[in-house]
Amino acid sequence: MRCRMDVVQMRILTPYPGTRLYMRLLGEGRLFERDWWLRGYPPDTLLFRPKGMTADELTGGYAA
């Protein structure tokens, strides 16, 4: 409220190629598809294995 933000949009984290996040997830073997951007995934697709929870927990919590 102090920031006076009127809209917040929450999305599932996307590991874009060339970013430190992408390289970290790739190095940890957590990407589901190495070249996901060539496969036409829709927005809010979980593209990596989360830490500390299952993929179903993440997507279920996002949808709730």
XYZ file of C-alpha atoms in Angstrom:
64
model
C 0.000 0.000 0.000
C 2.887 2.372 0.727
C 4.157 1.883 -2.844
C 0.744 2.883 -4.210
C 0.796 -0.002 -6.667
C -2.609 -0.539 -8.197
C -1.862 -3.730 -10.165
C 0.404 -6.698 -9.491
C 0.877 -9.517 -11.966
C 2.275 -12.790 -10.667
C 3.757 -15.239 -13.166
C 5.644 -18.509 -13.077
C 9.362 -17.782 -13.386
C 10.655 -18.185 -16.950
C 14.321 -19.118 -17.483
C 15.110 -17.160 -20.653
C 18.137 -18.373 -22.644
C 21.308 -16.391 -22.061
C 20.369 -15.415 -18.497
C 22.138 -16.448 -15.310
C 18.945 -18.216 -14.232
C 18.857 -20.306 -17.417
C 22.529 -21.223 -17.060
C 22.107 -22.149 -13.383
C 19.068 -24.351 -14.014
C 20.796 -25.943 -16.996
C 23.921 -26.643 -14.927
C 21.825 -28.145 -12.133
C 19.940 -30.356 -14.610
C 16.598 -28.801 -13.632
C 15.318 -27.660 -17.058
C 12.584 -29.888 -18.482
C 13.510 -28.857 -22.050
C 16.884 -27.369 -22.896
C 15.532 -25.419 -25.913
C 11.988 -24.767 -24.663
C 11.613 -21.511 -26.654
C 11.730 -23.464 -29.941
C 8.777 -25.624 -28.908
C 6.065 -22.978 -28.557
C 5.166 -23.345 -24.896
C 2.248 -21.159 -23.739
C 2.818 -18.540 -21.029
C 2.892 -19.784 -17.433
C 4.276 -23.173 -18.389
C 6.565 -24.596 -15.741
C 9.853 -25.127 -17.560
C 12.050 -26.324 -14.703
C 12.022 -28.594 -11.657
C 11.532 -26.349 -8.595
C 13.562 -26.708 -5.416
C 11.790 -27.359 -2.149
C 8.476 -28.429 -3.684
C 7.116 -30.591 -6.467
C 6.109 -29.242 -9.864
C 2.476 -30.022 -8.990
C 2.733 -28.021 -5.755
C 4.090 -25.009 -7.628
C 1.526 -25.068 -10.431
C -1.317 -25.842 -8.009
C -0.342 -22.959 -5.756
C -0.087 -20.647 -8.749
C -3.560 -21.628 -9.967
C -5.175 -21.190 -6.536
